[in-house]
C-alpha cells in the first residue's frame, strides 16, 4: 500500500512531493472513498438493470425477429395452431400459421394513449384551476383527497367498471350518437378517403411551416390563425372518418381510451394541483392588483407558470397510459387480426396482446419470443416518446420560448 | 401416434373435400366475392354430409377393453392437488372439491380457471399436478413431453349462444337452428347478417331481424376453441383448410370481439347485440340468465339438437368405440339421430411420474373417487354443470393410464 | 400640512381634500387577521398629487395599510377590515364597489418585480385590453408610450415579443411600473419598490416617482428613511399598528412632534 503510494508520488512531475499531509488535510478521506464506491454501485443499479432487461428481451426476441423480419409491421397476429404441422422459416420453427404483425397493436397503443392524454390534460388543468380559484379552501382538501384516492384505484377496478358498466353505456348511448353526429355532417370532410386526408395533412403541415417562416410583422398573427385553421381542417379530415360507421361492441378502442383518460386524470390533476399551489402569490397579485379577474389571472399568470410542469406530468401520464395493461385487456376487445375499421371497434394494444396471449403460448418458444418482441416494441415506443416529450419540455422551458403566452 | 395425427389431418381434409360440395362453395370463390352475391352458393345443405368425424378415425393402439381398477391408498401426509386450466371443467371441479375430503381427508383439491392452454402448459411445467383441458393433447405435445397423459373424467358439451334482439321463433322451437357450416361461414365473414337466407332456410317460420352478426372468439388458448373449431372443420371445408382446429387458431378478421374465459364470453355476448358465441355447457345457467339464446345445432342426421344428457350420450356411444390407448379422441359431429355435435371428454393432463409417492397416490385416489358414481361423478354433480359420466367403455383405458402413475 | 396624533384627525376639515380625484382618506381603519389586530384604528388623509411615505419599523403595519387601499386583503382568507377608506371621495369598501374598477384607478407596485410570464409588450397591454381602455389598434402606441415613460423603450424595443425574465431586476421593476401606468391610475401604491434594486435604478425610479406625483397621488411604503427624505412630501410614521405622527416631510425629519418619531429619525429605534 505504502509502496504504491510512493510510486505514484514519485511519478508526479513538478516540485518535490510535500511531506505527507495529515489525514484531515487530504482531499479524499477513506470515508469519502467508501461513500463514493457505495453510491457508484447503487447509482449504476438502475442502468445495469435496464441494460440487463433490454439484453434479455433482445436475446429472447431473436428467433421471432429471424422468423418474421419486417413482418412485425404487418397487420395480422396469430400465435398459430399447435395441432397442425409447424411452419419453418429462416431456420426457425413456429406453430402452424404463426404470423407476428404488430402494427395494429402499436397503433392501438399510441392512439389510446393519445386520446386519453388529449382529454385528460385539459380536463385536469381546467378542473384544477376551477378548484383552486373558485372552490372554498375547506372543500379543496376534500376534493384533493378524492383525487389522490382515485389515483390509487387499481386499474383492474377501472377495467371491470369499463367492461360491466361504462362499455354497455357507450354502446347504447355515446358511440351511436357520436357516429351519427360526425357521420351526419358530410361537409365536414368525412367523404375523403383516409389516405387522401393524410396527404392533405402533410400539405397543410408544409403550408404551416412555410407561412411561419416567410411572414413577419403585422401579418404574422393572421397567418398563424390561418395556418391553425388549415391544420385543424386537415386533421379533422384525417381523424373524422375513424369516428364514423358501425358501432358493434361495448368495448373497443374509444371506450378503452376514455377509461384510460379517466385513469390518467388523477395522476395529472394531483400534480397540477401542486403546481398551481406553488405559483408565487406575488405573481398572481401583480395581475389582481391591475384589476384583472381570477379568470384572467389564471390564463395570464398561472397557466404559463405551470405549463412546463404540466407537460412533464403529461409525460408521466403518457408513460402510464402506454404501459397500462389489465384495464386495456379487459376493455379493448383484443382483436389481433387487423387495424380496426373505426374507433368504436375492438382493437388491441401491445400490452393487451401480451397479457391476452402469453398464458396460452408458453409451450411454443417462437410465440413467446414474438411476445418478447412485442414487449421490445413497447419499450422502444415508451423510450422514444419519453425522449420526444423531454425535447418538447426543453423547448418550452428553454431560452427561446420560456413561459411566453400568446397574449390576448 | 406420430403417424396417427397426420392421418387425422388428412382425414379432415378429405372430409372437407366432401363437405365442400355440401357447402356448395370453394375456398377460391370465397376469397374475393362479396357475401351478398355469393349467398346462394354459401347455402349449407343438410343432405350429403360425409362423415367427417374427421378426428376420430380409429388408428394407433386401441385402449384396453379391460383393466384392473385403480389402486387406491391413503397418502401418508396431507396433499393438495392443484389444478388449473379449462374454464369449462372449472365449475365441475369446484363442485367436487368440497366433497373430496369426506372420502380422502388428507387430499385437498384446489382448482383454478386459466383456460385449457394454461392448464396444459402448467401441467407440463409441473406448476400444477393436474391441468384441466377440453382438448386432448396434440401429437407434438405428446412427443415432446414423454410421460404426459390426458385422462378424461367426464363428458362435456358446448353450446352455441346468441344475442339477437328482435328474433321471433315459431312456436315450439326453443332456439335458433344453426349448422356448423353456417357457423363457419359466419366466423369467416361470409355470412354477416342475421337475416341471411341461409340462416332463414334452417329456420322456416322464424322472423329474423336485419342485424349484423358479431361473432365472438376466445382470446386465450382454449379447449372450447378446440372443440368448436373441430366442429367447424368437420362441417366446412374452407374452415378445415383455413383456420382448422386448435386451442389457438388463426382467426379470420370477421370475428371482431374476443373474450377471456367462458364467463367473459357470456358477458361479452350479453353486452353486444347481434353476438354469437361458443360457450361450454357448464356455464349455460349464466348464459340463459344473461338472456342469451341457445342454438339447436344440426347433427349428421340433419336433426337440430340441444346438448341434453341423452343427446350427449348418443354422441359418446357413437364415438367411444374407437378410443385409443392415449385416450385422445374426438367426439365431435358423431353419427346418430340424436347425437349433439359438439361433445368432448373433459381431460386432466397429468404427468406419469410424480415428484413424490404421496402425490402419485393422491392423484390415483382422486381419479378413483372422481370417476365413481358414488364418489364425485354423482348425477347431482354432473347435472349442475350439464356433464354426463364417462361411458363404461372408456373406463378400462382410463384405469390403465391412472394406474401407470408413479411417485 | 397635517400634524396629528393617533386617531385625532378632524373629519370635517379633511373632506375637501379627500374628495378630489386621487385623494385618499383612511378613517378608523382596523385590520384583523383572525384574532390579531394588525391596525388599531388608523386615520389619515393623503394629499392628492403628492408623495406620501409610510415609514415605521418592521411589522408596524405599513404594507397592511397600503393593501387596504386597493382591497388586496380580499383574497386572503381570515383578513377582516373595518372602518372606511375613500379614494376620490368614494368609499372603497362601500356597497356596490367594483373591485376591478377600483384597482384600475389605484395601481400597485410590489417589493419585488413580478412581470407576467408573457411577452414584454403583452405585459404592458394585457391589463388595458382586459379593461377595455385601449383598442387593439392602439396597443403598440400604448406599449411604446409607457415603456418610454419609464425609460425602458430603448432597452427592449427589439425584443418586445420576448420574455421579460431575461431583463435585469431593475428593468423588470420598471416594466411593472409601465404596466401599472398603462391603466392611467389616479393613485399609485408602492410597496418598498426599490428594496431589491441597485442604487442607479433606485435613483431612476425615485426620479420617476417625483415626476409622476404631478398627476398621481403616490403612497410609498419604505424602510429607507433617506429615500423618504428624498422623495416624500408627507411622512406617515406607524408603530405597532397605530399612527404616531403624520407630518410634512421637512417637519418630520427636522422637527418631529413626537418623541418616538425623533427616536426613529435619529436611528435609535426601527
Coordinates of N, CA and C in Angstrom, one line a residue, chain C residues 7 75 190:
Chain C
X7 N -55.5 58.9 15.8 CA -57.0 58.9 15.8 C -57.5 60.4 16.0
X75 N -58.6 38.7 -1.0 CA -58.4 37.3 -1.3 C -57.6 36.6 -0.3
X190 N -47.0 52.1 -3.7 CA -45.7 51.5 -4.0 C -45.2 50.8 -2.7

